[in-house]
Coordinates of C-alpha atoms in Angstrom, one line a residue:
Chain A
M770 CA 0.0 0.0 0.0
N771 CA 1.3 3.4 -0.9
I772 CA 1.4 5.7 2.1
I773 CA 2.6 8.8 0.2
E774 CA 2.0 9.6 -3.5
L775 CA 3.3 12.6 -5.3
E776 CA 2.1 13.0 -8.9
R777 CA 3.9 15.5 -11.2
V778 CA 4.3 18.0 -8.3
S779 CA 5.8 21.4 -8.8
K780 CA 6.3 24.2 -6.4
Q781 CA 7.1 27.7 -7.6
Y782 CA 8.3 30.5 -5.3
G783 CA 8.3 33.6 -7.4
S784 CA 10.7 32.9 -10.3
L785 CA 12.3 30.0 -8.5
K786 CA 11.1 26.5 -9.2
A787 CA 11.9 24.7 -6.0
V788 CA 10.3 21.4 -7.0
D789 CA 10.0 20.6 -10.7
N790 CA 7.4 18.0 -11.9
L791 CA 8.4 15.4 -9.3
S792 CA 6.6 12.1 -8.9
L793 CA 7.3 9.5 -6.3
S794 CA 5.5 7.0 -4.0
V795 CA 6.4 5.6 -0.6
Q796 CA 5.2 2.3 0.6
Q797 CA 4.2 1.3 4.1
G798 CA 7.1 0.3 6.2
E799 CA 9.7 1.9 4.0
V800 CA 12.5 4.1 5.4
V801 CA 13.3 6.7 2.7
S802 CA 16.1 9.3 2.9
F803 CA 16.2 12.4 0.8
L804 CA 19.6 13.6 0.0
G805 CA 20.6 16.7 -2.0
P806 CA 22.7 19.8 -1.7
N807 CA 21.2 22.9 0.1
G808 CA 18.4 24.4 -1.8
A809 CA 17.8 21.3 -3.9
G810 CA 14.2 21.1 -2.9
K811 CA 14.2 18.5 -0.1
T812 CA 12.6 20.6 2.6
T813 CA 10.0 22.0 0.1
T814 CA 9.1 18.4 -1.0
L815 CA 8.8 17.4 2.6
S816 CA 6.7 20.5 3.5
M817 CA 4.2 19.5 0.8
M818 CA 4.0 15.9 2.1
M819 CA 3.4 17.3 5.6
G820 CA 0.7 19.7 4.3
L821 CA 2.7 22.7 5.4
A822 CA 2.9 23.9 1.8
S823 CA 0.6 23.3 -1.1
P824 CA 1.9 22.4 -4.5
T825 CA 1.7 24.9 -7.4
S826 CA 0.6 22.1 -9.6
G827 CA 0.3 18.3 -9.3
T828 CA -1.2 16.3 -6.4
V829 CA 0.1 15.2 -3.1
R830 CA -1.7 12.3 -1.3
V831 CA -0.9 10.9 2.1
F832 CA -2.8 7.9 3.3
G833 CA -4.8 8.5 0.0
E834 CA -5.9 12.0 1.2
D835 CA -5.0 15.6 1.3
P836 CA -2.2 15.9 4.0
R837 CA -3.9 19.0 5.4
K838 CA -6.8 17.0 6.7
T839 CA -6.9 16.5 10.5
A840 CA -7.5 12.8 10.1
V841 CA -4.3 12.5 8.1
R842 CA -2.3 14.6 10.6
S843 CA -3.3 12.4 13.5
R844 CA -1.6 9.5 11.8
M845 CA 1.7 11.3 11.2
G846 CA 4.4 12.8 13.3
V847 CA 6.7 15.6 12.2
M848 CA 10.1 16.6 13.5
L849 CA 10.8 19.9 11.9
Q850 CA 14.2 21.5 11.4
E851 CA 15.0 24.5 13.6
S852 CA 11.9 24.6 15.7
D853 CA 12.2 26.2 19.0
L854 CA 9.7 25.6 21.8
P855 CA 8.2 27.9 24.5
G856 CA 11.0 27.9 27.0
M857 CA 8.9 28.3 30.1
L858 CA 7.2 24.9 29.7
T859 CA 8.7 21.7 31.0
V860 CA 9.4 18.6 29.0
G861 CA 6.5 16.8 30.7
E862 CA 4.0 19.7 30.2
L863 CA 4.8 19.9 26.5
L864 CA 4.3 16.1 26.1
D865 CA 1.0 16.3 27.9
L866 CA -0.1 19.1 25.6
F867 CA 0.9 17.1 22.5
S868 CA -0.6 13.8 23.6
S869 CA -4.0 15.6 24.0
F870 CA -4.0 16.1 20.2
Y871 CA -3.8 12.5 19.2
P872 CA -6.5 9.7 19.4
H873 CA -4.0 7.0 20.4
A874 CA -1.2 8.8 22.2
L875 CA 1.6 7.0 23.9
E876 CA 2.0 7.2 27.6
K877 CA 4.3 10.0 28.7
K878 CA 6.7 7.5 30.2
S879 CA 7.1 5.6 26.9
A880 CA 7.6 8.8 24.9
L881 CA 10.2 10.0 27.4
E882 CA 12.1 6.7 27.2
L883 CA 12.1 6.6 23.4
A884 CA 13.6 10.1 23.3
D885 CA 15.9 9.4 26.3
L886 CA 14.5 12.3 28.3
S887 CA 13.2 10.5 31.4
D888 CA 15.6 12.4 33.6
Q889 CA 14.6 15.8 32.1
V890 CA 10.8 15.5 32.5
N891 CA 10.6 18.4 35.0
K892 CA 13.2 20.6 33.2
K893 CA 12.0 23.7 31.4
A894 CA 12.6 23.6 27.7
N895 CA 15.0 26.7 27.8
T896 CA 17.3 24.9 30.2
L897 CA 17.9 21.9 27.8
S898 CA 21.1 21.4 25.8
G899 CA 20.9 21.6 22.0
G900 CA 20.8 17.9 21.7
Q901 CA 18.2 17.5 24.4
K902 CA 16.0 20.0 22.6
R903 CA 16.2 18.1 19.4
R904 CA 15.2 14.9 21.3
L905 CA 12.3 16.8 22.9
I906 CA 11.1 17.8 19.4
F907 CA 11.5 14.2 18.5
A908 CA 9.5 13.1 21.5
L909 CA 6.7 15.5 20.5
S910 CA 6.7 14.0 17.0
I911 CA 6.2 10.4 18.2
V912 CA 4.0 10.9 21.2
G913 CA 0.9 10.4 19.0
D914 CA 2.2 7.0 18.0
P915 CA 2.2 7.9 14.3
E916 CA 2.3 5.4 11.4
L917 CA 4.2 7.9 9.3
I918 CA 7.1 9.9 10.7
F919 CA 8.9 12.8 9.0
L920 CA 12.3 13.7 10.3
D921 CA 13.9 16.8 8.9
E922 CA 17.6 16.8 9.8
P923 CA 16.9 14.9 13.0
T924 CA 20.4 14.5 14.5
V925 CA 21.7 18.1 14.0
A926 CA 23.1 19.2 17.4
M927 CA 23.1 15.7 18.8
D928 CA 26.4 14.2 20.2
V929 CA 27.7 11.0 18.8
Q930 CA 26.2 8.9 21.6
S931 CA 22.7 10.4 21.2
R932 CA 22.9 10.0 17.5
S933 CA 23.7 6.3 17.6
S934 CA 20.9 5.6 20.1
F935 CA 18.6 7.7 18.0
W936 CA 19.4 5.5 15.1
E937 CA 18.5 2.4 17.2
T938 CA 15.1 4.0 17.9
I939 CA 14.5 4.6 14.3
K940 CA 15.5 1.0 13.4
N941 CA 13.1 -0.2 16.0
F942 CA 10.3 1.9 14.6
R943 CA 11.1 0.3 11.2
K944 CA 10.6 -3.1 12.7
Q945 CA 7.2 -2.1 14.0
G946 CA 6.3 -1.3 10.4
K947 CA 6.3 2.4 10.6
T948 CA 7.0 4.5 7.5
I949 CA 9.8 7.0 7.9
I950 CA 10.9 9.9 5.8
L951 CA 14.2 11.4 6.5
T952 CA 16.3 14.3 5.3
T953 CA 19.9 14.5 6.4
H954 CA 23.2 16.0 5.7
H955 CA 24.9 13.0 7.4
L956 CA 25.4 10.6 4.6
E957 CA 26.3 7.8 7.1
E958 CA 22.9 8.3 8.6
A959 CA 21.1 7.7 5.3
D960 CA 23.4 4.8 4.7
A961 CA 22.7 3.2 8.1
L962 CA 19.0 3.7 8.2
S963 CA 17.3 3.8 4.8
D964 CA 15.8 1.2 2.6
R965 CA 15.7 3.7 -0.2
I966 CA 17.6 6.8 -1.0
I967 CA 16.2 9.6 -3.2
V968 CA 18.8 12.1 -4.4
I969 CA 17.2 15.4 -5.3
D970 CA 18.9 18.3 -7.2
K971 CA 17.3 21.4 -8.7
G972 CA 13.9 20.2 -7.7
Q973 CA 14.1 16.9 -9.5
I974 CA 14.9 13.3 -8.6
I975 CA 18.3 12.5 -10.1
A976 CA 18.7 9.1 -8.7
Q977 CA 16.9 6.7 -6.4
G978 CA 17.3 3.2 -5.2
D979 CA 18.8 1.2 -2.3
K980 CA 22.2 2.4 -1.1
N981 CA 24.1 -0.2 -3.3
Q982 CA 22.2 1.0 -6.4
I983 CA 22.9 4.6 -5.6
K984 CA 26.6 3.7 -5.1
A985 CA 26.7 1.8 -8.4
K986 CA 25.0 4.6 -10.3
A987 CA 27.5 7.0 -9.0
G988 CA 30.4 5.0 -10.3
G989 CA 30.6 1.9 -8.0
S990 CA 34.1 1.7 -6.8
K991 CA 36.8 3.8 -5.4
V992 CA 40.4 3.1 -6.6
S993 CA 43.1 4.7 -4.6
F994 CA 46.9 4.4 -4.9
K995 CA 50.2 6.3 -4.6
T996 CA 51.9 7.2 -7.8
Q997 CA 54.0 9.8 -9.6
G998 CA 54.8 11.0 -13.1
I999 CA 51.2 11.3 -14.1
T1000 CA 48.8 14.2 -14.4
L1001 CA 45.2 14.7 -13.0
A1002 CA 44.0 15.1 -16.6
T1003 CA 45.3 11.7 -17.5
L1004 CA 43.7 10.1 -14.4
Q1005 CA 40.3 11.7 -15.3
A1006 CA 40.5 10.3 -18.8
L1007 CA 40.8 6.7 -17.5
P1008 CA 37.8 4.4 -18.2
G1009 CA 34.6 5.0 -16.3
V1010 CA 36.0 7.7 -14.1
S1011 CA 33.3 10.0 -12.7
R1012 CA 35.4 11.8 -10.2
A1013 CA 39.2 12.0 -9.6
S1014 CA 41.5 13.7 -7.1
Y1015 CA 45.2 13.7 -7.2
S1016 CA 47.5 15.5 -4.7
E1017 CA 50.9 14.9 -3.2
G1018 CA 51.2 11.6 -5.1
Y1019 CA 48.0 10.2 -3.8
A1020 CA 45.2 9.5 -6.4
E1021 CA 41.6 8.7 -5.6
L1022 CA 39.3 7.7 -8.5
I1023 CA 35.6 6.8 -8.6
S1024 CA 34.8 4.5 -11.4
N1025 CA 32.2 2.0 -12.4
T1026 CA 34.7 0.0 -14.4
P1027 CA 37.6 -0.4 -12.0
E1028 CA 39.1 -3.4 -13.9
K1029 CA 39.4 -1.6 -17.2
L1030 CA 40.7 1.4 -15.4
L1031 CA 43.5 -0.6 -13.8
Q1032 CA 44.5 -2.2 -17.1
E1033 CA 44.9 1.2 -18.7
L1034 CA 46.6 2.6 -15.7
F1035 CA 49.2 -0.1 -15.8
G1036 CA 49.7 0.7 -19.5
Y1037 CA 51.3 4.0 -18.5
H1038 CA 54.1 2.2 -16.7
V1039 CA 54.1 4.6 -13.8
P1040 CA 54.9 3.3 -10.2
V1041 CA 51.8 2.3 -8.3
A1042 CA 51.9 1.6 -4.6
D1043 CA 49.3 1.0 -1.8
L1044 CA 46.7 0.1 -4.4
E1045 CA 43.2 -0.3 -2.9
V1046 CA 39.9 -1.0 -4.7
T1047 CA 36.9 -0.5 -2.4
R1048 CA 33.2 0.1 -2.8
A1049 CA 32.5 3.8 -3.0
S1050 CA 31.0 5.3 0.1
L1051 CA 27.6 6.9 -0.1
E1052 CA 29.1 10.3 0.3
E1053 CA 31.3 9.7 -2.7
A1054 CA 28.4 8.5 -4.7
F1055 CA 26.4 11.5 -3.7
L1056 CA 29.2 13.9 -4.6
S1057 CA 29.5 12.3 -8.1
L1058 CA 25.8 12.4 -8.6
T1059 CA 25.3 16.0 -7.8
A1060 CA 28.7 16.8 -9.4
K1061 CA 29.6 19.4 -6.8
T1062 CA 33.0 20.2 -5.5
P1063 CA 33.4 18.2 -2.3
A1064 CA 32.7 20.4 0.7
R1065 CA 35.1 18.3 2.8
Q1066 CA 37.5 15.4 2.1
P1067 CA 35.6 12.2 1.2
V1068 CA 35.5 9.8 4.1
K1069 CA 38.1 7.1 3.7
N1070 CA 36.9 3.6 4.1
Chain B
M52 CA 18.1 5.3 25.1
T53 CA 18.0 1.8 26.4
L54 CA 15.2 0.4 24.5
T55 CA 13.5 -1.5 23.5
T56 CA 11.6 -4.0 21.8
A57 CA 9.2 -3.7 24.7
P58 CA 5.7 -2.8 23.5
L59 CA 4.9 0.8 23.8
R60 CA 2.3 1.6 26.3
K61 CA -0.6 3.7 25.0
T62 CA -3.0 5.9 26.8
N63 CA -6.6 5.1 26.4
H64 CA -7.9 8.6 26.1
R65 CA -9.6 9.7 22.9
S66 CA -8.7 13.1 21.6
S67 CA -11.5 15.6 21.6
N68 CA -11.7 19.3 20.9
L69 CA -12.6 20.0 24.5
G70 CA -9.6 18.0 25.7
M71 CA -7.3 19.8 23.4
L72 CA -8.8 23.2 24.4
L73 CA -8.3 22.4 28.1
A74 CA -4.7 21.3 27.5
L75 CA -3.9 24.3 25.4
S76 CA -5.5 26.7 27.9
K77 CA -3.6 25.2 30.7
T78 CA -0.4 25.6 28.7
E79 CA -1.2 29.2 28.0
I80 CA -1.9 30.0 31.6
I81 CA 1.3 28.3 32.8
K82 CA 3.3 30.3 30.2
L83 CA 1.8 33.6 31.5
F84 CA 2.4 32.8 35.1
R85 CA 6.0 31.8 34.6
N86 CA 6.7 35.2 32.9
P87 CA 7.8 37.6 35.7
A88 CA 7.3 40.6 33.5
F89 CA 3.8 39.6 32.9
I90 CA 2.9 39.0 36.6
I91 CA 4.4 42.4 37.5
A92 CA 2.6 44.2 34.7
T93 CA -0.8 42.6 35.3
L94 CA -1.0 41.9 39.0
A95 CA 1.5 44.1 40.7
L96 CA 1.4 47.4 38.7
P97 CA -2.4 48.0 38.9
I98 CA -2.2 47.4 42.7
M99 CA 0.8 49.7 43.0
F100 CA -0.8 52.5 40.9
F101 CA -4.0 52.2 42.9
A102 CA -2.0 52.4 46.2
I103 CA -0.2 55.6 45.0
F104 CA -2.9 57.4 43.1
G105 CA -6.2 55.9 44.3
I106 CA -6.0 55.4 48.0
P107 CA -5.0 59.0 48.8
N108 CA -8.0 60.2 46.9
S109 CA -10.4 57.7 48.3
K110 CA -12.4 60.4 50.2
Q111 CA -12.7 62.7 47.1
S112 CA -15.3 62.4 44.4
I113 CA -15.0 62.6 40.7
G114 CA -18.1 63.3 38.5
G115 CA -20.4 62.5 41.3
V116 CA -18.9 59.2 42.3
N117 CA -16.3 58.2 44.8
A118 CA -12.8 58.8 43.4
G119 CA -11.3 55.7 45.0
A120 CA -13.9 53.4 43.3
Y121 CA -13.5 55.3 40.1
M122 CA -9.7 54.8 40.0
L123 CA -10.1 51.2 41.1
I124 CA -12.1 50.6 37.9
S125 CA -9.5 52.6 35.9
Y126 CA -6.8 50.2 37.0
C127 CA -8.9 47.2 36.5
A128 CA -9.3 48.3 32.9
Y129 CA -5.5 49.0 32.8
G130 CA -4.8 45.5 34.0
L131 CA -7.0 43.8 31.5
M132 CA -5.5 45.8 28.6
T133 CA -2.0 44.7 29.7
V134 CA -3.1 41.0 29.8
C135 CA -4.3 41.3 26.2
I136 CA -1.4 43.1 24.8
T137 CA 1.2 40.9 26.5
S138 CA -0.5 37.5 26.1
F139 CA -1.5 38.1 22.5
G140 CA 0.7 40.8 21.0
N141 CA 4.1 39.9 22.4
S142 CA 3.6 36.2 22.8
I143 CA 2.3 35.7 19.2
A144 CA 5.1 37.8 17.7
N145 CA 7.5 35.8 19.7
E146 CA 6.1 32.3 18.9
R147 CA 5.8 33.2 15.3
G148 CA 9.5 33.9 15.2
M149 CA 10.3 30.6 16.9
G150 CA 8.5 28.3 14.5
W151 CA 6.4 26.9 17.4
N152 CA 3.4 27.8 15.3
R153 CA 4.7 25.5 12.6
I154 CA 5.0 22.6 15.0
L155 CA 1.4 23.3 16.1
K156 CA 0.3 23.6 12.5
V157 CA 1.3 20.1 11.6
A158 CA -0.3 18.7 14.7
P159 CA -3.9 17.4 14.3
M160 CA -5.3 20.3 16.2
P161 CA -7.8 22.8 14.7
P162 CA -5.9 26.1 14.5
I163 CA -8.8 28.1 15.9
L164 CA -8.3 26.3 19.3
Y165 CA -4.9 28.0 19.6
F166 CA -6.7 31.4 19.6
V167 CA -9.6 30.2 21.8
A168 CA -7.1 28.9 24.3
K169 CA -5.2 32.2 24.4
T170 CA -8.6 33.9 24.9
V171 CA -9.5 31.6 27.8
A172 CA -6.2 32.2 29.4
A173 CA -6.5 36.0 29.0
L174 CA -10.0 35.9 30.5
A175 CA -8.9 33.8 33.4
V176 CA -5.8 35.9 34.2
G177 CA -7.8 39.1 33.5
L178 CA -10.4 38.1 36.1
L179 CA -7.7 37.2 38.6
S180 CA -6.1 40.6 38.0
M181 CA -9.4 42.4 38.7
L182 CA -10.2 40.3 41.7
S183 CA -6.8 40.8 43.3
L184 CA -7.0 44.6 42.8
T185 CA -10.5 44.7 44.2
L186 CA -9.5 42.6 47.2
F187 CA -6.6 44.9 47.8
G188 CA -8.8 47.9 47.4
S189 CA -11.3 46.8 50.0
V190 CA -8.8 45.2 52.5
V191 CA -6.0 47.8 52.4
G192 CA -7.5 50.8 50.7
G193 CA -10.9 50.8 52.3
V194 CA -12.5 51.2 48.9
S195 CA -15.1 48.5 48.2
L196 CA -17.4 47.9 45.4
E197 CA -20.9 46.5 45.9
P198 CA -20.8 42.9 44.9
I199 CA -23.5 43.2 42.3
L200 CA -21.8 46.3 40.9
A201 CA -18.4 44.6 40.8
I202 CA -19.9 41.6 39.0
T203 CA -21.5 43.9 36.5
V204 CA -18.3 45.8 35.8
F205 CA -16.2 42.6 35.6
S206 CA -18.7 41.0 33.1
K207 CA -18.8 44.1 30.9
F208 CA -15.0 44.4 30.9
L209 CA -14.4 40.7 30.1
L210 CA -16.7 41.0 27.1
A211 CA -15.4 44.3 25.9
M212 CA -11.8 43.0 26.3
I213 CA -12.2 41.2 23.0
T214 CA -11.3 44.5 21.3
F215 CA -8.0 44.5 23.0
I216 CA -7.4 40.9 22.2
A217 CA -7.9 41.8 18.6
L218 CA -5.4 44.7 19.1
G219 CA -2.9 42.2 20.5
L220 CA -3.5 39.9 17.5
A221 CA -2.9 42.8 15.2
I222 CA 0.4 43.6 16.9
G223 CA 1.4 40.0 17.1
Y224 CA 0.9 39.2 13.5
N225 CA 2.3 42.5 12.0
L226 CA 5.4 43.1 14.1
S227 CA 8.6 41.1 14.6
S228 CA 9.3 39.6 18.0
T229 CA 11.9 42.4 18.7
A230 CA 9.6 45.3 17.7
A231 CA 6.4 44.0 19.3
P232 CA 7.2 44.6 23.0
A233 CA 8.5 48.1 22.4
I234 CA 5.7 49.2 20.1
S235 CA 2.9 47.6 22.2
N236 CA 4.3 49.3 25.3
L237 CA 4.3 52.7 23.6
V238 CA 0.8 52.3 22.1
F239 CA -0.5 51.0 25.4
L240 CA 0.9 53.7 27.6
M241 CA -0.2 56.5 25.3
M242 CA -3.6 55.0 25.1
S243 CA -3.8 54.7 28.9
F244 CA -2.8 58.3 29.4
T245 CA -5.1 59.8 26.7
S246 CA -8.0 57.8 28.0
G247 CA -8.0 58.9 31.5
L248 CA -6.8 55.7 33.1
F249 CA -3.9 57.3 35.0
V250 CA -5.3 60.8 35.5
P251 CA -9.1 61.0 35.6
L252 CA -10.4 63.0 32.6
E253 CA -12.2 65.4 35.0
V254 CA -8.8 66.8 36.1
A255 CA -6.8 66.1 32.9
P256 CA -5.5 68.8 30.6
Q257 CA -7.9 69.9 27.8
F258 CA -6.0 68.2 24.9
I259 CA -6.3 64.9 26.6
R260 CA -10.1 65.4 27.1
D261 CA -10.2 66.2 23.3
I262 CA -8.4 63.1 22.3
A263 CA -10.1 60.6 24.7
P264 CA -13.4 60.2 22.9
Y265 CA -11.4 58.7 19.9
M266 CA -9.5 56.1 22.0
P267 CA -10.7 52.6 22.4
A268 CA -9.4 52.5 26.0
Y269 CA -11.6 55.5 26.9
H270 CA -14.7 53.7 25.7
F271 CA -13.6 50.6 27.5
A272 CA -13.1 52.3 30.8
E273 CA -16.2 54.4 30.5
L274 CA -18.3 51.2 30.5
G275 CA -17.0 50.7 34.0
W276 CA -17.2 54.3 35.2
M277 CA -20.7 54.7 34.1
T278 CA -21.8 51.5 35.8
L279 CA -20.5 53.1 38.9
G280 CA -22.9 56.0 38.3
S281 CA -20.8 58.7 36.7
K282 CA -23.2 58.9 33.7
P283 CA -26.6 57.6 32.8
L284 CA -26.3 54.0 31.7
A285 CA -28.6 54.7 28.8
D286 CA -25.6 56.1 27.0
Q287 CA -23.6 52.9 27.1
M288 CA -24.5 51.8 23.5
V289 CA -22.3 54.5 22.1
H290 CA -19.3 53.0 23.8
W291 CA -20.1 49.4 22.7
L292 CA -20.4 50.7 19.2
W293 CA -17.0 52.4 19.3
L294 CA -15.4 49.2 20.7
G295 CA -17.2 47.2 18.0
G296 CA -15.8 49.5 15.3
Y297 CA -12.2 49.2 16.7
L298 CA -12.7 45.4 17.0
V299 CA -13.4 45.2 13.2
L300 CA -10.4 47.4 12.4
F301 CA -8.0 45.4 14.6
L302 CA -9.3 42.1 13.3
A303 CA -8.8 43.3 9.8
L304 CA -5.2 44.4 10.6
A305 CA -4.5 41.1 12.3
Y306 CA -6.0 39.1 9.4
R307 CA -3.8 41.0 7.0
G308 CA -0.7 40.2 9.0
Y309 CA -1.8 36.6 9.5
R310 CA -2.3 36.1 5.7
R311 CA 1.0 37.6 4.9
D312 CA 2.7 35.4 7.5
E313 CA 1.0 32.2 6.1
G314 CA 1.9 33.3 2.5
K315 CA 5.6 33.4 3.4
K316 CA 5.6 29.7 4.4
S317 CA 3.4 28.0 1.8

C-alpha cells in the first residue's frame, strides 16, 4: 500500500522552481532518505507531504488523502528542522499538551524513554542542551504513536552517543512497520537507516534506489593508490572515471569499471603503490551524482 | 536510550476538541504565570498604581462618584489591557518567530483552538487581576465595590476585552518579536494616558479630554465608570459601538498580517 503519493508535483516560489514536476511514491514500512545539496528542494518536498505547503501544480496524497486534513495529521508525526519551543514549559508539560492532540497517544513514560529524556521530565525547555532540545522535538513528533514519521535533519546538534541511540530507535520503529521519511546531511545516517535513498537536485529526482544501487549509479568503486609522473587530466581520462582527485602523489578515482581502469593505468608504466579498490561510500556516490565540488574530504573507508 | 523492543504503552484517552482546548488553555496560563514581567505588569502594577494614586483620593469624588472606586475601575481596565497586549501581542510575535506555530500547525489540532485557548487564558488571568485589585482595594485601601456592581463591571470588561485581544493579535501578526514589546508598550501607555486611566479626565488637561473620545481604551473604561454612576447607563450603547468598530479594524489588521505570515511559508 502506498502511504505517500506525489504526482507531477511542482512548487514555484516567485521565479524559483523549488520542486519541478516530481513524482514518487512511498510504501508502508519503508524508510526513505532524501539527499541533496542545500536548496535542492528537499525541505520543500517534505513540506508538501506534511501539508505545510501546497503544490503549485500536481497532487500530493498521504494515506490517500490531502495531508492538510486533520484525520491524516493524526496518523503522522513531524520533527521539523530549527523549531524552538516555548522555553517556560517543562518537557512533561509539552508532552502532555501534544498527547492531547492524538487519538491513540503513547503514555508519557514511553515517549520519554524513546527520546531518552526520562531524567529531564521536569526541566524547562529553555534549560535543555541543544541535543536534548532536538530529542524533545522528536518526543513530541512520536507521542501520537504515528504510522508515518517525518524527520527533517533529525540529528543536528546531537552528540555521537545520542545519535547512535537515536538510530537504534529509528531501526526499532522500522521493525514495527512504521514508515519513515528522513532528510539528512549526514550521509552515514542515510546509509545506516534507509531502505531507499532519493537524491534530489534542482527540484528533481536525479537518482533513487537502495544504497548499493545509488553507489553503483555513481560509479561503484573507489580506486586509490600512490603514484608519480602522471597528471590529473590523464587520471580523469581513465575508463569510467566519474570523479578524480590527485594531490601529493595520492590518487583517488571513482569509477564503475575499475578493472578496465587498472588495465589502462598499468599501460602508463608509472609506479603504483598501496593500491586499494573499495566500494565507493555513499558520500562519494552523492558527490559524483550532484557533481559538486566536495565540501570536505571524502570519508576514507 | 536503552530500549526497546518492549511494546509501547498507550494511553486510552480519545482526543477531543474540548480535551485539546483544556490542555492548550492550561499551557497558555502556565506560560503567562512563569513570565515575571507579565505578573508584575498585570497583577503588581495595577495594585501599585492604585495604592499611589487611588488610596490618597479615596475620600474625594469625581463626576459625582467616589474617586477611589472610580480609580479602582480605571486600574482594572488597565490590568485587562495589559493582559491582552502581553499575552496576545508579544507572545504571538515571539512564537511566530520561533517556529512553534509550525509545530502546532502540523499537529492534528484545529488552528482556531490556539486562539480560543489564548482567549480563555487571557480571560482567566484578567479576572484574577481584577479580583486581586478589588480585594486589595477593600482590605488595604478601604475602597469597596458593591458585589453586584463589581460583578456587572467585571462582566462588561471581560466582554469588551475582545477588542484589545484583537489589538494584541494585530500587533502579534504584524510586528517582529523584537519590535512587538516596544511598540505595544508605547501604544498601550499612550492609550492609557489619553483615555484617563492614569489621570481621571475630569482633572486632565484639555487636549487629553479632546483626544479621549477617539480612544478605544476610553470607551472601554467608560463602560466601567458609568456603571459606577458617573453617567446615565442609557448612553452605554455608544461605547459598545466604538469598541465594536475598533474590533473590526483590529481584526482586519490582524488578518492581513496573518495572511502575509502564512503566505511566506506556503
